Amino acid sequence: MTCEELLKALNDYVDGAQLTEICEEFSEHLAGCNPCQVVVDNIRQTISLYRAGKPYEMPQGFQERLQSALQARWEQKFGRSDGQSENRFSANETGSSK
Amino acid sequence: MESQTLEKPTDLDLLRLAKTGDFSAFQQLMRELQPRVYGLAFRILRQAQDAEDATQQAFLALIEHIEDFREESSVATWVMKIASNHALKILRKKRGLRMVSMSEMSSGDSYVDMPHPEFIAPWSEPPDEIAQRAEVQQEIDNALLELDEKYRLVFVLRDVEGLSVRETAEVMELTESTVKVRLLRARLALRERLTKKFGDSSQVMIPDHKHS
């Protein structure tokens, strides 16, 4: 197994492929290679770090600008934006009431 | 005030209500998803004004196409795909001809000369704890924002936003295998840089073998 093949297998493994689906040679290698296991852990930690990060702060006033643009478009499409819509949806769409 | 007795509606509940014209449900859904949509746009475009435009266009498109949601994926995935498309559209427009490198095969799109991991060490803190530390946030952001664009985009879509490899390939107009190669390069580059920062230097490992 070349280093490129090993890294390719390692990438699939990080993506959730089961060891049995990849290849026996990789599974055997990983079992006996502590640095490779740490590389896999490091990559997973790297991904988790970005997923766990705080959201970016949005520009000032953006919320209001977005809100009014969307409301205008909504009124164009649905003719209104005042809270509840007509009641006809409650029976079929949500399936909640009978 | 939120009602204490009602369970929080899911994204799907809100979307179903919004489809019937309920603007308040749409607003609530938007509030849930807006930080993610803006974050995605910022990571793709690296600039607040462009990220704002992409976010607004994505939500306008969401209103436009709200009937088209077929519940085949989660609401969040659907919205993130729409947001990715709009952010990439702005990026392509800005780049004009220079954008060819984003979708065309180029060097780096094969496994040849894949950089080998050099600094290998277990991290000294779990990532969710590191993520809460304000003083390292800028460095973590910079590591991603400074990554070569073609690697950054697949990493953001696949690993940060959780689109599948296939969805990432569709949005990026790439083959799945190119997505995988670029993803590997992105992951190795970020791993290297962040492990130098967060790895436990007393436990550095040297592979005891050379691969051919």
CSV table of N, CA and C in Angstrom, one decimal, chain A:
chain,number,residue,atom,x,y,z
A,1,MET,N,0.9,-1.2,0.0
A,1,MET,CA,0.0,0.0,0.0
A,1,MET,C,0.9,1.2,0.0
A,2,THR,N,0.7,2.1,-1.0
A,2,THR,CA,1.5,3.3,-1.0
A,2,THR,C,1.0,4.3,0.0
A,3,CYS,N,1.7,5.4,0.3
A,3,CYS,CA,1.3,6.4,1.2
A,3,CYS,C,0.0,7.1,0.7
A,4,GLU,N,0.0,7.3,-0.6
A,4,GLU,CA,-1.2,8.0,-1.2
A,4,GLU,C,-2.5,7.1,-0.9
A,5,GLU,N,-2.3,5.8,-1.2
A,5,GLU,CA,-3.4,4.8,-1.0
A,5,GLU,C,-3.8,4.8,0.5
A,6,LEU,N,-2.9,4.9,1.3
A,6,LEU,CA,-3.1,4.8,2.7
A,6,LEU,C,-3.9,6.1,3.1
A,7,LEU,N,-3.5,7.2,2.7
A,7,LEU,CA,-4.2,8.5,3.0
A,7,LEU,C,-5.6,8.5,2.4
A,8,LYS,N,-5.8,7.9,1.2
A,8,LYS,CA,-7.1,7.9,0.6
A,8,LYS,C,-8.0,7.0,1.4
A,9,ALA,N,-7.5,5.9,1.9
A,9,ALA,CA,-8.3,5.0,2.7
A,9,ALA,C,-8.7,5.7,4.0
A,10,LEU,N,-7.7,6.4,4.5
A,10,LEU,CA,-7.9,7.1,5.8
A,10,LEU,C,-9.0,8.2,5.7
A,11,ASN,N,-9.0,8.8,4.5
A,11,ASN,CA,-10.0,9.9,4.2
A,11,ASN,C,-11.4,9.2,4.2
A,12,ASP,N,-11.5,8.1,3.5
A,12,ASP,CA,-12.8,7.4,3.5
A,12,ASP,C,-13.3,7.0,4.9
A,13,TYR,N,-12.3,6.6,5.7
A,13,TYR,CA,-12.5,6.1,7.0
A,13,TYR,C,-13.1,7.3,7.9
A,14,VAL,N,-12.5,8.5,7.7
A,14,VAL,CA,-12.9,9.7,8.4
A,14,VAL,C,-14.4,10.0,8.0
A,15,ASP,N,-14.7,9.7,6.7
A,15,ASP,CA,-16.0,10.0,6.2
A,15,ASP,C,-17.1,9.0,6.6
A,16,GLY,N,-16.6,8.0,7.4
A,16,GLY,CA,-17.6,7.1,8.0
A,16,GLY,C,-17.7,5.7,7.3
A,17,ALA,N,-16.8,5.5,6.3
A,17,ALA,CA,-16.8,4.2,5.7
A,17,ALA,C,-16.4,3.1,6.8
A,18,GLN,N,-17.0,2.0,6.7
A,18,GLN,CA,-16.6,1.0,7.7
A,18,GLN,C,-15.2,0.3,7.3
A,19,LEU,N,-14.5,-0.1,8.2
A,19,LEU,CA,-13.2,-0.7,7.9
A,19,LEU,C,-13.3,-1.8,6.9
A,20,THR,N,-14.4,-2.6,7.1
A,20,THR,CA,-14.6,-3.8,6.2
A,20,THR,C,-14.8,-3.4,4.8
A,21,GLU,N,-15.3,-2.2,4.6
A,21,GLU,CA,-15.6,-1.7,3.2
A,21,GLU,C,-14.4,-1.2,2.5
A,22,ILE,N,-13.4,-0.8,3.3
A,22,ILE,CA,-12.2,-0.2,2.7
A,22,ILE,C,-11.2,-1.2,2.2
A,23,CYS,N,-10.4,-1.7,3.0
A,23,CYS,CA,-9.6,-2.9,2.6
A,23,CYS,C,-8.9,-3.4,3.8
A,24,GLU,N,-8.6,-4.7,3.7
A,24,GLU,CA,-8.0,-5.4,4.8
A,24,GLU,C,-6.6,-4.8,5.2
A,25,GLU,N,-5.9,-4.4,4.2
A,25,GLU,CA,-4.6,-4.0,4.4
A,25,GLU,C,-4.6,-2.7,5.2
A,26,PHE,N,-5.6,-1.8,5.0
A,26,PHE,CA,-5.7,-0.6,5.7
A,26,PHE,C,-6.1,-0.9,7.2
A,27,SER,N,-7.0,-1.8,7.4
A,27,SER,CA,-7.5,-2.1,8.7
A,27,SER,C,-6.3,-2.7,9.5
A,28,GLU,N,-5.5,-3.6,8.9
A,28,GLU,CA,-4.4,-4.1,9.6
A,28,GLU,C,-3.3,-3.1,9.9
A,29,HIS,N,-3.2,-2.2,9.0
A,29,HIS,CA,-2.2,-1.1,9.2
A,29,HIS,C,-2.6,-0.2,10.3
A,30,LEU,N,-3.9,0.2,10.3
A,30,LEU,CA,-4.4,1.1,11.3
A,30,LEU,C,-4.3,0.5,12.7
A,31,ALA,N,-4.6,-0.8,12.8
A,31,ALA,CA,-4.6,-1.5,14.1
A,31,ALA,C,-3.2,-1.4,14.7
A,32,GLY,N,-2.1,-1.4,13.8
A,32,GLY,CA,-0.8,-1.5,14.3
A,32,GLY,C,0.0,-0.2,14.3
A,33,CYS,N,-0.7,0.9,13.8
A,33,CYS,CA,0.0,2.1,13.6
A,33,CYS,C,-0.6,3.2,14.4
A,34,ASN,N,0.0,3.5,15.6
A,34,ASN,CA,-0.6,4.5,16.5
A,34,ASN,C,-0.6,5.9,15.8
A,35,PRO,N,0.5,6.3,15.2
A,35,PRO,CA,0.5,7.6,14.5
A,35,PRO,C,-0.7,7.8,13.6
A,36,CYS,N,-1.0,6.8,12.8
A,36,CYS,CA,-2.1,6.9,11.8
A,36,CYS,C,-3.4,7.0,12.6
A,37,GLN,N,-3.6,6.3,13.7
A,37,GLN,CA,-4.8,6.5,14.5
A,37,GLN,C,-4.9,7.9,15.0
A,38,VAL,N,-3.8,8.5,15.4
A,38,VAL,CA,-3.8,9.9,15.9
A,38,VAL,C,-4.1,10.8,14.8
A,39,VAL,N,-3.6,10.6,13.6
A,39,VAL,CA,-3.9,11.4,12.5
A,39,VAL,C,-5.5,11.4,12.2
A,40,VAL,N,-6.1,10.2,12.3
A,40,VAL,CA,-7.5,10.1,12.1
A,40,VAL,C,-8.2,10.9,13.2
A,41,ASP,N,-7.8,10.7,14.4
A,41,ASP,CA,-8.4,11.5,15.5
A,41,ASP,C,-8.2,13.0,15.3
A,42,ASN,N,-7.0,13.4,14.9
A,42,ASN,CA,-6.8,14.9,14.7
A,42,ASN,C,-7.7,15.4,13.6
A,43,ILE,N,-7.9,14.7,12.6
A,43,ILE,CA,-8.8,15.1,11.5
A,43,ILE,C,-10.2,15.3,12.0
A,44,ARG,N,-10.6,14.3,12.8
A,44,ARG,CA,-12.0,14.3,13.4
A,44,ARG,C,-12.1,15.5,14.3
A,45,GLN,N,-11.1,15.8,15.1
A,45,GLN,CA,-11.1,16.9,16.0
A,45,GLN,C,-11.1,18.2,15.3
A,46,THR,N,-10.4,18.3,14.2
A,46,THR,CA,-10.4,19.5,13.4
A,46,THR,C,-11.8,19.8,12.9
A,47,ILE,N,-12.5,18.8,12.4
A,47,ILE,CA,-13.8,19.0,11.9
A,47,ILE,C,-14.8,19.4,13.0
A,48,SER,N,-14.7,18.7,14.1
A,48,SER,CA,-15.5,19.1,15.3
A,48,SER,C,-15.3,20.5,15.8
A,49,LEU,N,-14.0,20.9,15.7
A,49,LEU,CA,-13.7,22.3,16.1
A,49,LEU,C,-14.4,23.3,15.3
A,50,TYR,N,-14.5,23.1,14.0
A,50,TYR,CA,-15.2,24.1,13.1
A,50,TYR,C,-16.7,24.0,13.3
A,51,ARG,N,-17.2,22.8,13.6
A,51,ARG,CA,-18.6,22.6,13.8
A,51,ARG,C,-19.1,23.2,15.1
A,52,ALA,N,-18.2,23.2,16.1
A,52,ALA,CA,-18.5,23.7,17.4
A,52,ALA,C,-18.3,25.2,17.6
A,53,GLY,N,-17.7,25.8,16.6
A,53,GLY,CA,-17.3,27.2,16.7
A,53,GLY,C,-18.5,28.1,16.8
A,54,LYS,N,-18.3,29.3,17.4
A,54,LYS,CA,-19.3,30.3,17.6
A,54,LYS,C,-19.7,30.8,16.2
A,55,PRO,N,-21.0,31.2,16.0
A,55,PRO,CA,-21.4,31.8,14.7
A,55,PRO,C,-20.7,33.1,14.5
A,56,TYR,N,-20.5,33.5,13.3
A,56,TYR,CA,-20.0,34.8,13.0
A,56,TYR,C,-21.0,35.8,13.4
A,57,GLU,N,-20.5,37.0,13.8
A,57,GLU,CA,-21.3,38.1,14.2
A,57,GLU,C,-21.8,38.7,12.9
A,58,MET,N,-23.1,39.0,12.9
A,58,MET,CA,-23.7,39.6,11.6
A,58,MET,C,-23.5,41.1,11.7
A,59,PRO,N,-23.4,41.7,10.5
A,59,PRO,CA,-23.3,43.1,10.4
A,59,PRO,C,-24.4,43.9,11.1
A,60,GLN,N,-24.1,45.0,11.6
A,60,GLN,CA,-25.2,45.8,12.3
A,60,GLN,C,-26.3,46.2,11.4
A,61,GLY,N,-27.5,46.0,11.8
A,61,GLY,CA,-28.7,46.4,11.0
A,61,GLY,C,-29.1,45.4,10.0
A,62,PHE,N,-28.2,44.3,9.9
A,62,PHE,CA,-28.5,43.3,8.8
A,62,PHE,C,-29.9,42.6,9.1
A,63,GLN,N,-30.1,42.3,10.4
A,63,GLN,CA,-31.3,41.6,10.8
A,63,GLN,C,-32.5,42.4,10.3
A,64,GLU,N,-32.5,43.7,10.5
A,64,GLU,CA,-33.7,44.5,10.1
A,64,GLU,C,-33.8,44.6,8.6
A,65,ARG,N,-32.7,44.8,7.9
A,65,ARG,CA,-32.7,44.9,6.4
A,65,ARG,C,-33.2,43.6,5.8
A,66,LEU,N,-32.8,42.5,6.4
A,66,LEU,CA,-33.2,41.2,5.9
A,66,LEU,C,-34.7,41.0,6.1
A,67,GLN,N,-35.1,41.3,7.3
A,67,GLN,CA,-36.5,41.2,7.7
A,67,GLN,C,-37.4,41.9,6.8
A,68,SER,N,-37.0,43.2,6.5
A,68,SER,CA,-38.0,44.0,5.6
A,68,SER,C,-38.0,43.5,4.2
A,69,ALA,N,-36.8,43.0,3.7
A,69,ALA,CA,-36.8,42.5,2.3
A,69,ALA,C,-37.6,41.3,2.2
A,70,LEU,N,-37.5,40.4,3.2
A,70,LEU,CA,-38.3,39.1,3.2
A,70,LEU,C,-39.8,39.4,3.3
A,71,GLN,N,-40.1,40.3,4.2
A,71,GLN,CA,-41.5,40.6,4.4
A,71,GLN,C,-42.2,41.1,3.1
A,72,ALA,N,-41.4,42.0,2.4
A,72,ALA,CA,-42.0,42.6,1.2
A,72,ALA,C,-42.2,41.5,0.2
A,73,ARG,N,-41.2,40.6,0.1
A,73,ARG,CA,-41.3,39.5,-0.9
A,73,ARG,C,-42.5,38.5,-0.5
A,74,TRP,N,-42.6,38.3,0.8
A,74,TRP,CA,-43.7,37.4,1.3
A,74,TRP,C,-45.1,38.0,0.9
A,75,GLU,N,-45.2,39.3,1.1
A,75,GLU,CA,-46.5,39.9,0.9
A,75,GLU,C,-46.8,39.9,-0.6
A,76,GLN,N,-45.8,40.0,-1.4
A,76,GLN,CA,-46.0,39.9,-2.9
A,76,GLN,C,-46.5,38.5,-3.2
A,77,LYS,N,-46.0,37.5,-2.6
A,77,LYS,CA,-46.3,36.1,-2.9
A,77,LYS,C,-47.6,35.7,-2.3
A,78,PHE,N,-47.8,36.0,-1.0
A,78,PHE,CA,-48.9,35.4,-0.3
A,78,PHE,C,-50.0,36.5,0.0
A,79,GLY,N,-49.7,37.7,-0.4
A,79,GLY,CA,-50.7,38.8,-0.2
A,79,GLY,C,-50.8,39.3,1.2
A,80,ARG,N,-50.1,38.8,2.1
A,80,ARG,CA,-50.2,39.3,3.5
A,80,ARG,C,-49.0,38.7,4.3
A,81,SER,N,-48.8,39.3,5.4
A,81,SER,CA,-47.7,38.7,6.3
A,81,SER,C,-48.1,38.9,7.8
A,82,ASP,N,-49.4,39.0,8.0
A,82,ASP,CA,-49.9,39.3,9.3
A,82,ASP,C,-50.2,38.0,10.1
A,83,GLY,N,-49.2,37.5,10.7
A,83,GLY,CA,-49.3,36.3,11.5
A,83,GLY,C,-49.9,35.1,10.9
A,84,GLN,N,-51.0,34.6,11.4
A,84,GLN,CA,-51.6,33.4,11.0
A,84,GLN,C,-52.2,33.4,9.6
A,85,SER,N,-52.1,32.4,8.9
A,85,SER,CA,-52.7,32.3,7.6
A,85,SER,C,-54.2,31.8,7.8
A,86,GLU,N,-54.8,31.6,6.7
A,86,GLU,CA,-56.2,31.1,6.8
A,86,GLU,C,-56.2,29.7,7.4
A,87,ASN,N,-57.3,29.3,7.9
A,87,ASN,CA,-57.4,28.1,8.6
A,87,ASN,C,-57.3,26.8,7.8
A,88,ARG,N,-57.5,26.9,6.5
A,88,ARG,CA,-57.6,25.7,5.7
A,88,ARG,C,-56.4,24.7,5.9
A,89,PHE,N,-55.3,25.3,6.3
A,89,PHE,CA,-54.1,24.4,6.3
A,89,PHE,C,-54.2,23.4,7.5
A,90,SER,N,-54.9,23.8,8.5
A,90,SER,CA,-54.7,23.0,9.8
A,90,SER,C,-55.1,21.5,9.6
A,91,ALA,N,-56.1,21.3,8.7
A,91,ALA,CA,-56.6,19.9,8.6
A,91,ALA,C,-55.6,19.1,7.7
A,92,ASN,N,-55.3,19.6,6.5
A,92,ASN,CA,-54.5,18.7,5.7
A,92,ASN,C,-53.0,18.8,5.9
A,93,GLU,N,-52.5,20.0,6.0
A,93,GLU,CA,-51.0,20.2,5.9
A,93,GLU,C,-50.3,19.7,7.2
A,94,THR,N,-50.8,20.1,8.3
A,94,THR,CA,-50.1,19.7,9.5
A,94,THR,C,-50.6,18.3,10.0
A,95,GLY,N,-51.8,17.9,9.6
A,95,GLY,CA,-52.3,16.6,10.0
A,95,GLY,C,-52.5,16.5,11.5
A,96,SER,N,-52.6,17.6,12.2
A,96,SER,CA,-52.7,17.5,13.6
A,96,SER,C,-54.1,17.4,14.1
A,97,SER,N,-55.0,18.2,13.6
A,97,SER,CA,-56.3,18.2,14.1
A,97,SER,C,-57.3,17.5,13.2
A,98,LYS,N,-58.3,17.0,13.8
A,98,LYS,CA,-59.2,16.2,13.0
A,98,LYS,C,-60.6,16.7,13.3
